[in-house]
CSV table of C-alpha atoms (C1' of nucleotides) in Angstrom, one decimal:
chain,number,residue,atom,x,y,z
Q,1,MET,CA,-14.9,-25.0,-65.0
Q,2,ALA,CA,-17.7,-23.7,-62.9
Q,3,LEU,CA,-18.1,-24.8,-59.3
Q,4,THR,CA,-20.7,-27.4,-58.6
Q,5,ARG,CA,-22.2,-28.7,-55.4
Q,6,ASP,CA,-20.6,-32.1,-56.0
Q,7,HIS,CA,-17.2,-30.6,-56.5
Q,8,VAL,CA,-17.5,-28.7,-53.3
Q,9,VAL,CA,-18.5,-31.8,-51.4
Q,10,SER,CA,-15.8,-34.1,-52.9
Q,11,THR,CA,-13.1,-31.5,-52.2
Q,12,ALA,CA,-14.3,-31.3,-48.7
Q,13,VAL,CA,-14.0,-35.1,-48.3
Q,14,GLU,CA,-10.5,-34.9,-49.6
Q,15,LEU,CA,-9.6,-32.2,-47.2
Q,16,LEU,CA,-11.0,-34.2,-44.3
Q,17,ARG,CA,-9.1,-37.4,-45.4
Q,18,ARG,CA,-5.8,-35.5,-45.6
Q,19,TYR,CA,-5.9,-33.0,-42.8
Q,20,GLY,CA,-8.8,-33.7,-40.5
Q,21,LEU,CA,-11.8,-31.7,-39.4
Q,22,ALA,CA,-9.8,-28.8,-37.9
Q,23,ASP,CA,-8.5,-28.0,-41.3
Q,24,LEU,CA,-11.8,-28.4,-43.0
Q,25,SER,CA,-12.9,-24.8,-42.7
Q,26,MET,CA,-15.1,-22.9,-45.2
Q,27,ARG,CA,-12.2,-20.6,-45.9
Q,28,ARG,CA,-9.6,-23.3,-46.4
Q,29,LEU,CA,-12.0,-25.1,-48.7
Q,30,ALA,CA,-12.5,-21.9,-50.7
Q,31,ARG,CA,-8.7,-21.5,-51.0
Q,32,GLU,CA,-8.5,-25.1,-52.3
Q,33,LEU,CA,-11.2,-24.4,-54.9
Q,34,ASP,CA,-9.6,-21.1,-55.9
Q,35,VAL,CA,-12.6,-19.1,-55.0
Q,36,GLN,CA,-13.8,-16.6,-52.4
Q,37,PRO,CA,-15.3,-18.0,-49.2
Q,38,GLY,CA,-18.7,-16.5,-50.0
Q,39,ALA,CA,-18.9,-18.5,-53.3
Q,40,ILE,CA,-19.4,-21.7,-51.4
Q,41,TYR,CA,-22.6,-20.4,-49.9
Q,42,TRP,CA,-24.2,-20.3,-53.3
Q,43,HIS,CA,-23.9,-24.1,-53.5
Q,44,VAL,CA,-24.4,-25.1,-49.9
Q,45,ALA,CA,-26.5,-23.4,-47.2
Q,46,SER,CA,-24.1,-23.8,-44.3
Q,47,LYS,CA,-21.1,-25.7,-43.0
Q,48,GLN,CA,-23.5,-28.0,-41.2
Q,49,GLU,CA,-25.3,-29.0,-44.4
Q,50,LEU,CA,-21.9,-29.5,-46.1
Q,51,LEU,CA,-20.8,-31.9,-43.3
Q,52,VAL,CA,-24.0,-33.9,-43.7
Q,53,GLU,CA,-23.1,-34.4,-47.4
Q,54,VAL,CA,-19.6,-35.3,-46.4
Q,55,ALA,CA,-20.9,-38.0,-44.0
Q,56,ALA,CA,-23.1,-39.4,-46.7
Q,57,ALA,CA,-20.2,-39.5,-49.1
Q,58,LEU,CA,-18.1,-41.4,-46.6
Q,59,LEU,CA,-20.8,-44.0,-46.0
Q,60,ALA,CA,-21.6,-44.4,-49.7
Q,61,GLU,CA,-18.4,-46.4,-50.1
Q,62,VAL,CA,-19.5,-49.1,-47.7
Q,63,PRO,CA,-20.4,-52.2,-49.8
Q,64,GLY,CA,-24.2,-52.6,-49.6
Q,65,VAL,CA,-25.8,-55.7,-48.0
Q,66,ARG,CA,-27.2,-58.2,-50.4
Q,67,GLU,CA,-31.0,-58.0,-50.7
Q,68,GLU,CA,-33.3,-60.7,-49.2
Q,69,VAL,CA,-31.3,-61.9,-46.3
Q,70,PRO,CA,-33.1,-64.9,-44.6
Q,71,GLN,CA,-33.9,-64.4,-40.9
Q,72,SER,CA,-31.4,-67.1,-40.0
Q,73,GLU,CA,-28.5,-65.1,-41.4
Q,74,ALA,CA,-29.7,-61.6,-40.4
Q,75,LEU,CA,-27.6,-61.5,-37.3
Q,76,ALA,CA,-24.5,-62.5,-39.1
Q,77,ALA,CA,-25.2,-60.0,-41.9
Q,78,LEU,CA,-25.7,-57.4,-39.3
Q,79,ALA,CA,-22.3,-58.0,-37.7
Q,80,GLU,CA,-20.7,-58.1,-41.1
Q,81,LEU,CA,-22.2,-54.7,-42.1
Q,82,ALA,CA,-21.3,-53.1,-38.8
Q,83,THR,CA,-17.7,-54.3,-39.3
Q,84,ALA,CA,-17.6,-52.9,-42.8
Q,85,VAL,CA,-18.9,-49.5,-41.8
Q,86,ARG,CA,-16.3,-49.4,-39.0
Q,87,ALA,CA,-13.5,-50.3,-41.5
Q,88,ALA,CA,-14.6,-47.7,-44.0
Q,89,LEU,CA,-14.6,-44.9,-41.4
Q,90,ALA,CA,-11.6,-45.9,-39.3
Q,91,PRO,CA,-8.9,-44.4,-41.7
Q,92,VAL,CA,-10.7,-41.1,-42.1
Q,93,PRO,CA,-9.7,-38.6,-39.5
Q,94,ASP,CA,-12.6,-37.3,-37.4
Q,95,ALA,CA,-15.0,-39.5,-39.3
Q,96,ALA,CA,-16.8,-40.4,-36.1
Q,97,ASP,CA,-17.6,-36.7,-35.3
Q,98,VAL,CA,-18.8,-36.0,-38.8
Q,99,VAL,CA,-21.0,-39.0,-39.1
Q,100,GLY,CA,-22.2,-38.7,-35.5
Q,101,MET,CA,-23.3,-35.2,-36.2
Q,102,ALA,CA,-25.2,-36.2,-39.4
Q,103,TYR,CA,-26.8,-39.2,-37.6
Q,104,ALA,CA,-27.9,-37.0,-34.7
Q,105,ALA,CA,-29.2,-34.4,-37.1
Q,106,GLU,CA,-31.2,-36.9,-39.2
Q,107,ARG,CA,-31.0,-40.6,-38.4
Q,108,ALA,CA,-32.4,-41.7,-41.8
Q,109,SER,CA,-30.0,-39.5,-43.8
Q,110,VAL,CA,-27.3,-42.1,-44.2
Q,111,THR,CA,-27.9,-45.1,-46.4
Q,112,ALA,CA,-25.6,-47.6,-44.7
Q,113,LEU,CA,-27.1,-46.9,-41.4
Q,114,ARG,CA,-30.6,-47.3,-42.8
Q,115,GLU,CA,-29.6,-50.7,-44.0
Q,116,LEU,CA,-28.3,-51.5,-40.6
Q,117,ARG,CA,-31.8,-50.8,-39.2
Q,118,GLY,CA,-33.4,-53.0,-41.8
Q,119,LEU,CA,-31.2,-55.9,-40.7
Q,120,VAL,CA,-32.0,-55.3,-37.1
Q,121,GLY,CA,-35.7,-55.7,-37.9
Q,122,ARG,CA,-35.1,-58.8,-40.0
Q,123,ALA,CA,-33.2,-60.3,-37.1
Q,124,GLY,CA,-36.4,-60.6,-35.1
Q,125,VAL,CA,-36.0,-57.5,-32.9
Q,126,PRO,CA,-39.5,-56.3,-32.0
Q,127,ALA,CA,-40.6,-53.2,-34.0
Q,128,ASP,CA,-40.7,-50.9,-31.0
Q,129,SER,CA,-37.1,-51.7,-30.1
Q,130,CYS,CA,-35.5,-51.5,-33.6
Q,131,ASP,CA,-34.5,-47.8,-33.2
Q,132,ALA,CA,-33.0,-48.5,-29.8
Q,133,VAL,CA,-30.9,-51.4,-31.0
Q,134,THR,CA,-29.8,-49.5,-34.1
Q,135,ASP,CA,-28.7,-46.6,-32.0
Q,136,LEU,CA,-26.7,-48.9,-29.8
Q,137,LEU,CA,-24.9,-50.4,-32.8
Q,138,VAL,CA,-24.2,-47.0,-34.4
Q,139,HIS,CA,-22.8,-45.6,-31.2
Q,140,HIS,CA,-20.6,-48.7,-30.8
Q,141,ILE,CA,-19.2,-48.2,-34.3
Q,142,LEU,CA,-18.6,-44.5,-34.0
Q,143,GLY,CA,-17.2,-44.8,-30.5
Q,144,SER,CA,-14.7,-47.4,-31.7
Q,145,VAL,CA,-13.7,-45.3,-34.7
Q,146,ALA,CA,-13.1,-42.3,-32.4
Q,147,LEU,CA,-11.0,-44.3,-30.1
Q,148,GLU,CA,-8.9,-45.8,-32.9
Q,149,GLN,CA,-8.1,-42.3,-34.2
Q,150,ASN,CA,-7.0,-41.2,-30.8
Q,151,GLU,CA,-4.7,-44.2,-30.5
Q,152,ARG,CA,-3.2,-43.2,-33.8
Q,153,LEU,CA,-2.4,-39.8,-32.5
Q,154,ALA,CA,-1.1,-41.0,-29.2
Q,155,GLN,CA,1.1,-43.5,-31.0
Q,156,ALA,CA,2.5,-40.9,-33.3
Q,157,GLY,CA,3.4,-38.9,-30.2
Q,158,ASP,CA,5.2,-41.8,-28.5
Q,159,ALA,CA,8.6,-42.7,-29.6
Q,160,GLY,CA,8.4,-46.1,-31.3
Q,161,GLY,CA,5.2,-47.8,-30.3
Q,162,ALA,CA,4.5,-49.6,-27.0
Q,163,GLY,CA,0.9,-48.3,-27.4
Q,164,ARG,CA,-2.1,-50.4,-28.5
Q,165,ASP,CA,-2.4,-50.2,-32.3
Q,166,GLY,CA,-5.4,-50.3,-34.6
Q,167,ALA,CA,-5.6,-54.1,-34.5
Q,168,GLU,CA,-6.1,-53.9,-30.7
Q,169,VAL,CA,-9.0,-51.5,-31.2
Q,170,ALA,CA,-10.5,-53.7,-33.9
Q,171,ARG,CA,-10.5,-56.7,-31.5
Q,172,SER,CA,-12.1,-54.6,-28.9
Q,173,PHE,CA,-14.8,-53.6,-31.4
Q,174,ALA,CA,-15.4,-57.3,-32.2
Q,175,VAL,CA,-15.8,-58.2,-28.5
Q,176,GLY,CA,-18.4,-55.5,-28.0
Q,177,LEU,CA,-20.2,-56.5,-31.2
Q,178,GLU,CA,-20.4,-60.1,-30.0
Q,179,VAL,CA,-21.8,-59.0,-26.6
Q,180,ILE,CA,-24.6,-57.2,-28.5
Q,181,VAL,CA,-25.3,-60.1,-30.8
Q,182,ARG,CA,-25.5,-62.5,-27.9
Q,183,GLY,CA,-27.8,-60.1,-26.1
Q,184,LEU,CA,-30.1,-60.1,-29.1
Q,185,VAL,CA,-30.1,-63.9,-29.3
Q,186,ALA,CA,-30.8,-64.2,-25.6
Q,187,ALA,CA,-33.8,-61.8,-25.8
Q,188,LYS,CA,-35.2,-63.7,-28.7
Q,189,VAL,CA,-34.9,-67.1,-26.9
Q,190,SER,CA,-36.5,-65.7,-23.7
Q,191,SER,CA,-39.4,-64.1,-25.4
Q,192,SER,CA,-40.4,-67.1,-27.6
N,1,MET,CA,-10.7,-12.0,-5.1
N,2,ALA,CA,-7.9,-13.5,-7.1
N,3,LEU,CA,-8.6,-15.9,-9.9
N,4,THR,CA,-8.1,-19.6,-9.1
N,5,ARG,CA,-8.0,-22.7,-11.2
N,6,ASP,CA,-11.1,-24.0,-9.4
N,7,HIS,CA,-13.0,-20.7,-10.1
N,8,VAL,CA,-12.1,-20.9,-13.7
N,9,VAL,CA,-13.3,-24.5,-14.0
N,10,SER,CA,-16.6,-24.0,-12.1
N,11,THR,CA,-17.4,-20.9,-14.1
N,12,ALA,CA,-16.8,-22.9,-17.3
N,13,VAL,CA,-19.2,-25.5,-16.0
N,14,GLU,CA,-21.9,-22.9,-15.4
N,15,LEU,CA,-21.4,-21.5,-18.8
N,16,LEU,CA,-21.7,-24.9,-20.4
N,17,ARG,CA,-24.9,-25.7,-18.4
N,18,ARG,CA,-26.5,-22.4,-19.4
N,19,TYR,CA,-25.4,-21.8,-22.9
N,20,GLY,CA,-23.7,-24.9,-24.3
N,21,LEU,CA,-20.3,-25.6,-25.8
N,22,ALA,CA,-20.6,-23.1,-28.6
N,23,ASP,CA,-20.7,-20.3,-26.0
N,24,LEU,CA,-18.0,-21.7,-23.9
N,25,SER,CA,-15.1,-19.8,-25.5
N,26,MET,CA,-12.0,-18.7,-23.7
N,27,ARG,CA,-12.9,-15.1,-24.5
N,28,ARG,CA,-16.5,-15.5,-23.2
N,29,LEU,CA,-15.2,-17.2,-20.1
N,30,ALA,CA,-12.8,-14.3,-19.6
N,31,ARG,CA,-15.6,-11.8,-19.9
N,32,GLU,CA,-17.6,-13.8,-17.3
N,33,LEU,CA,-14.6,-13.6,-14.9
N,34,ASP,CA,-14.0,-9.9,-15.6
N,35,VAL,CA,-10.5,-10.6,-16.8
N,36,GLN,CA,-8.5,-10.4,-20.0
N,37,PRO,CA,-8.5,-13.6,-22.1
N,38,GLY,CA,-4.7,-14.1,-21.5
N,39,ALA,CA,-5.2,-14.3,-17.8
N,40,ILE,CA,-6.9,-17.7,-18.1
N,41,TYR,CA,-3.8,-19.2,-19.5
N,42,TRP,CA,-1.9,-18.7,-16.3
N,43,HIS,CA,-4.3,-21.1,-14.6
N,44,VAL,CA,-4.9,-23.6,-17.4
N,45,ALA,CA,-2.6,-24.6,-20.2
N,46,SER,CA,-5.2,-24.8,-23.0
N,47,LYS,CA,-8.9,-25.1,-23.7
N,48,GLN,CA,-8.5,-28.8,-24.1
N,49,GLU,CA,-7.1,-29.1,-20.6
N,50,LEU,CA,-10.0,-26.9,-19.3
N,51,LEU,CA,-12.6,-29.2,-21.0
N,52,VAL,CA,-11.0,-32.3,-19.4
N,53,GLU,CA,-11.5,-30.6,-16.0
N,54,VAL,CA,-15.1,-29.7,-16.9
N,55,ALA,CA,-15.8,-33.3,-17.8
N,56,ALA,CA,-14.4,-34.5,-14.5
N,57,ALA,CA,-16.5,-31.9,-12.6
N,58,LEU,CA,-19.7,-33.1,-14.4
N,59,LEU,CA,-19.0,-36.7,-13.5
N,60,ALA,CA,-18.0,-36.0,-9.9
N,61,GLU,CA,-21.7,-35.4,-9.2
N,62,VAL,CA,-22.7,-39.0,-10.0
N,63,PRO,CA,-23.4,-40.8,-6.7
N,64,GLY,CA,-20.6,-43.3,-6.2
N,65,VAL,CA,-21.1,-47.0,-6.1
N,66,ARG,CA,-21.1,-48.7,-2.8
N,67,GLU,CA,-17.8,-50.6,-2.1
N,68,GLU,CA,-17.7,-54.3,-2.0
N,69,VAL,CA,-20.4,-55.4,-4.4
N,70,PRO,CA,-20.8,-59.2,-4.4
N,71,GLN,CA,-20.5,-60.8,-7.9
N,72,SER,CA,-24.2,-61.7,-7.8
N,73,GLU,CA,-25.1,-58.1,-7.8
N,74,ALA,CA,-22.3,-56.7,-10.0
N,75,LEU,CA,-24.4,-56.7,-13.2
N,76,ALA,CA,-27.3,-54.9,-11.5
N,77,ALA,CA,-25.0,-52.3,-9.9
N,78,LEU,CA,-23.4,-51.8,-13.3
N,79,ALA,CA,-26.7,-51.1,-14.9
N,80,GLU,CA,-27.6,-48.8,-12.1
N,81,LEU,CA,-24.4,-46.8,-12.4
N,82,ALA,CA,-24.7,-46.5,-16.1
N,83,THR,CA,-28.2,-45.1,-15.7
N,84,ALA,CA,-27.0,-42.7,-13.1
N,85,VAL,CA,-24.2,-41.4,-15.3
N,86,ARG,CA,-26.7,-40.9,-18.2
N,87,ALA,CA,-29.1,-39.1,-15.9
N,88,ALA,CA,-26.3,-36.8,-14.7
N,89,LEU,CA,-25.2,-35.8,-18.1
N,90,ALA,CA,-28.5,-35.6,-20.0
N,91,PRO,CA,-29.5,-32.2,-18.8
N,92,VAL,CA,-26.1,-30.6,-19.6
N,93,PRO,CA,-25.9,-29.3,-23.1
N,94,ASP,CA,-23.1,-30.9,-25.2
N,95,ALA,CA,-22.1,-33.0,-22.2
N,96,ALA,CA,-21.6,-36.0,-24.5
N,97,ASP,CA,-19.0,-34.1,-26.6
N,98,VAL,CA,-17.1,-32.8,-23.6
N,99,VAL,CA,-17.0,-36.1,-21.7
N,100,GLY,CA,-16.3,-38.0,-24.9
N,101,MET,CA,-13.3,-35.9,-25.6
N,102,ALA,CA,-12.0,-36.4,-22.1
N,103,TYR,CA,-12.5,-40.1,-22.3
N,104,ALA,CA,-10.8,-40.4,-25.6
N,105,ALA,CA,-7.9,-38.3,-24.4
N,106,GLU,CA,-7.4,-40.3,-21.2
N,107,ARG,CA,-9.7,-43.2,-20.4
N,108,ALA,CA,-8.8,-43.3,-16.7
N,109,SER,CA,-9.2,-39.6,-16.2
N,110,VAL,CA,-12.8,-39.8,-15.1
N,111,THR,CA,-13.8,-41.4,-11.8
N,112,ALA,CA,-17.3,-42.5,-12.5
N,113,LEU,CA,-16.1,-44.3,-15.6
N,114,ARG,CA,-13.3,-46.0,-13.7
N,115,GLU,CA,-15.8,-47.3,-11.3
N,116,LEU,CA,-17.8,-48.6,-14.2
N,117,ARG,CA,-14.8,-50.6,-15.3
N,118,GLY,CA,-14.4,-52.0,-11.9
N,119,LEU,CA,-17.9,-53.3,-11.9
N,120,VAL,CA,-17.4,-54.9,-15.3
N,121,GLY,CA,-14.5,-56.8,-13.9
N,122,ARG,CA,-16.5,-57.9,-10.8
N,123,ALA,CA,-19.3,-59.1,-13.1
N,124,GLY,CA,-17.1,-61.8,-14.3
N,125,VAL,CA,-15.9,-60.4,-17.6
N,126,PRO,CA,-12.5,-61.9,-18.5
N,127,ALA,CA,-9.7,-59.4,-17.8
N,128,ASP,CA,-8.7,-59.1,-21.4
N,129,SER,CA,-12.2,-58.0,-22.4
N,130,CYS,CA,-12.9,-55.5,-19.6
N,131,ASP,CA,-11.7,-52.5,-21.6
N,132,ALA,CA,-13.8,-53.5,-24.6
N,133,VAL,CA,-17.0,-53.9,-22.6
N,134,THR,CA,-16.4,-50.7,-20.7
N,135,ASP,CA,-15.9,-48.8,-24.0
N,136,LEU,CA,-19.2,-50.3,-25.2
N,137,LEU,CA,-21.0,-49.1,-22.2
N,138,VAL,CA,-19.5,-45.6,-22.2
N,139,HIS,CA,-20.3,-45.1,-25.9
N,140,HIS,CA,-23.9,-46.3,-25.3
N,141,ILE,CA,-24.2,-43.7,-22.5
N,142,LEU,CA,-22.7,-40.9,-24.4
N,143,GLY,CA,-24.5,-41.7,-27.6
N,144,SER,CA,-27.8,-41.7,-25.8
N,145,VAL,CA,-27.0,-38.4,-24.1
N,146,ALA,CA,-26.1,-36.8,-27.5
N,147,LEU,CA,-29.4,-38.0,-29.0
N,148,GLU,CA,-31.5,-36.8,-26.2
N,149,GLN,CA,-30.0,-33.3,-26.5
N,150,ASN,CA,-30.7,-33.3,-30.2
N,151,GLU,CA,-34.4,-34.3,-29.6
N,152,ARG,CA,-34.6,-31.4,-27.3
N,153,LEU,CA,-33.4,-29.0,-30.0
N,154,ALA,CA,-35.7,-30.5,-32.6
N,155,GLN,CA,-38.6,-30.3,-30.2
N,156,ALA,CA,-38.0,-26.7,-29.4
N,157,GLY,CA,-38.0,-26.0,-33.2
N,158,ASP,CA,-41.3,-27.8,-33.7
N,159,ALA,CA,-44.4,-26.0,-32.9
N,160,GLY,CA,-46.0,-27.9,-29.9
N,161,GLY,CA,-44.5,-31.3,-29.6
N,162,ALA,CA,-45.3,-34.4,-31.7
N,163,GLY,CA,-41.6,-35.3,-31.3
N,164,ARG,CA,-40.2,-38.0,-29.1
N,165,ASP,CA,-39.3,-36.5,-25.8
N,166,GLY,CA,-36.6,-37.3,-23.2
N,167,ALA,CA,-38.6,-40.2,-21.8
N,168,GLU,CA,-38.6,-41.9,-25.1
N,169,VAL,CA,-34.8,-41.6,-25.4
N,170,ALA,CA,-34.5,-42.9,-21.8
N,171,ARG,CA,-36.5,-46.0,-22.7
N,172,SER,CA,-34.3,-46.5,-25.7
N,173,PHE,CA,-31.3,-46.3,-23.5
N,174,ALA,CA,-32.8,-48.9,-21.1
N,175,VAL,CA,-33.4,-51.3,-24.0
N,176,GLY,CA,-29.8,-51.0,-25.2
N,177,LEU,CA,-28.5,-51.5,-21.7
N,178,GLU,CA,-30.5,-54.7,-21.3
N,179,VAL,CA,-29.2,-56.1,-24.6
N,180,ILE,CA,-25.7,-55.5,-23.3
N,181,VAL,CA,-26.4,-57.1,-19.9
N,182,ARG,CA,-28.1,-60.1,-21.5
N,183,GLY,CA,-25.1,-60.5,-23.8
N,184,LEU,CA,-22.7,-60.5,-20.8
N,185,VAL,CA,-24.8,-63.1,-19.0
N,186,ALA,CA,-24.9,-65.3,-22.1
N,187,ALA,CA,-21.2,-65.1,-22.5
N,188,LYS,CA,-20.7,-66.1,-18.9
N,189,VAL,CA,-23.0,-69.1,-19.2
N,190,SER,CA,-21.4,-70.3,-22.4
N,191,SER,CA,-17.9,-70.2,-21.1
N,192,SER,CA,-18.5,-71.9,-17.7
E,1,DA,C1',3.1,-14.4,-8.8
E,2,DC,C1',-0.5,-12.9,-11.4
E,3,DC,C1',-2.6,-10.0,-14.9
E,4,DT,C1',-3.1,-6.4,-18.9
E,5,DG,C1',-2.6,-4.9,-23.6
E,6,DA,C1',-2.0,-5.9,-27.9
E,7,DA,C1',-1.0,-8.5,-31.4
E,8,DC,C1',-1.1,-13.0,-34.7
E,9,DA,C1',-3.4,-15.9,-37.5
E,10,DC,C1',-7.4,-17.5,-37.9
E,11,DC,C1',-13.1,-18.6,-38.0
E,12,DG,C1',-18.6,-18.8,-40.2
E,13,DT,C1',-21.8,-16.0,-42.5
E,14,DT,C1',-23.9,-12.2,-45.1
E,15,DC,C1',-24.7,-9.3,-48.9
E,16,DA,C1',-24.3,-5.4,-52.1
E,17,DA,C1',-22.3,-5.1,-56.3
E,18,DG,C1',-20.3,-6.9,-60.4
E,19,DT,C1',-20.4,-10.1,-64.7
D,1,DA,C1',-27.0,-17.6,-62.5
D,2,DC,C1',-22.8,-17.4,-60.3
D,3,DC,C1',-19.1,-15.1,-58.0
D,4,DT,C1',-16.1,-11.1,-55.8
D,5,DG,C1',-15.0,-7.8,-52.2
D,6,DA,C1',-15.6,-6.4,-48.1
D,7,DA,C1',-17.3,-6.3,-44.0
D,8,DC,C1',-19.4,-8.1,-39.2
D,9,DA,C1',-18.7,-10.4,-35.1
D,10,DC,C1',-16.2,-13.6,-33.5
D,11,DC,C1',-12.2,-17.5,-32.3
D,12,DG,C1',-7.5,-19.8,-29.4
D,13,DT,C1',-3.0,-18.6,-28.1
D,14,DT,C1',1.2,-15.9,-27.1
D,15,DC,C1',4.0,-12.7,-24.8
D,16,DA,C1',6.3,-8.3,-23.6
D,17,DA,C1',5.3,-5.3,-20.1
D,18,DG,C1',3.3,-3.8,-15.9
D,19,DT,C1',2.1,-4.3,-10.7
DNA sequence: ACCTGAACACCGTTCAAGT
DNA sequence: ACCTGAACACCGTTCAAGT
């Protein structure tokens, strides 16, 4: 069958899942597709553009928020969504780098993160601070994902496993998330 | 003069400052030092090790916190230090990636970030949450630095400058930092 | 002890030419 | 329209051999 952009992207996602970013080269991807390296460039302008698509594909699997969340539940929904995004990215090697690049390149490019911003607004954060708070949340998520992947590597290196595991990093993420939520509540109280 | 490890590292820092991470290759560094690529490997085990040293050098320039901060001022000192670290890294291209890698590889390896952790403890955060809160702060700093550098690139691409500039990102950083600080205060009040 | 020379196994990207 | 073949200008790392 002929090569399609979708096939190129989904194969790239598989390669990332299995072998990580270091092995996701245009040439390796071409080999996987039984094609010459140059062929990929007919479907995709550059590796950068490919990685943006890969990031979108990874985040597309996060269960979407239900529409019409009342303000009273916006903060809880926000914490839930942030946790779901973290859970979706955690098992994919180097997912933090890939999504971080896409987010830096174009903040609106990724659906799940746009929804996050929507919830921040509905939680009562002033309009001129929505971007700032969303950035804080996104960096907390991606930072936590990057750390967890590093723990996995360190643990694989160690013999056995006295190292902190994924559950430990997940708890750490929850602590940070709660600090942020409390901070938002405090700001709301003090300004009303 | 003979090549030394310090000379290798400081030249790498200069290269990073001037041309960014993409141009900080072992071969380019060797050319800059008038030496064959292999020579560098006598002074440094790998590029990864070199980058950890580079990260340490960047953070060594952050003005240290004064010793013996009373608890009442710990939160303020923490915010001040976080802002100083951000300011030191912001002008260096790709500093967020370099420091992020070093931090992930070994959280204690970087002095300024160790001091940050100390202040978190003195601010009254329970011992078993110090790492979590420190991670949150570090990721907020590095995320903000990465975003600012991207704005700079986007702005250089635009003709003129309707884009948000560095000051805008700095304000965004301050908003996020305040949310975190408020969150820490709220947690303290609610637990005492 | 410190460095050169040369190799090994790779990269991303472009582009004439083929079908 | 879609892909091959081949090139261009690079990478990080290793290691015998030189001084």
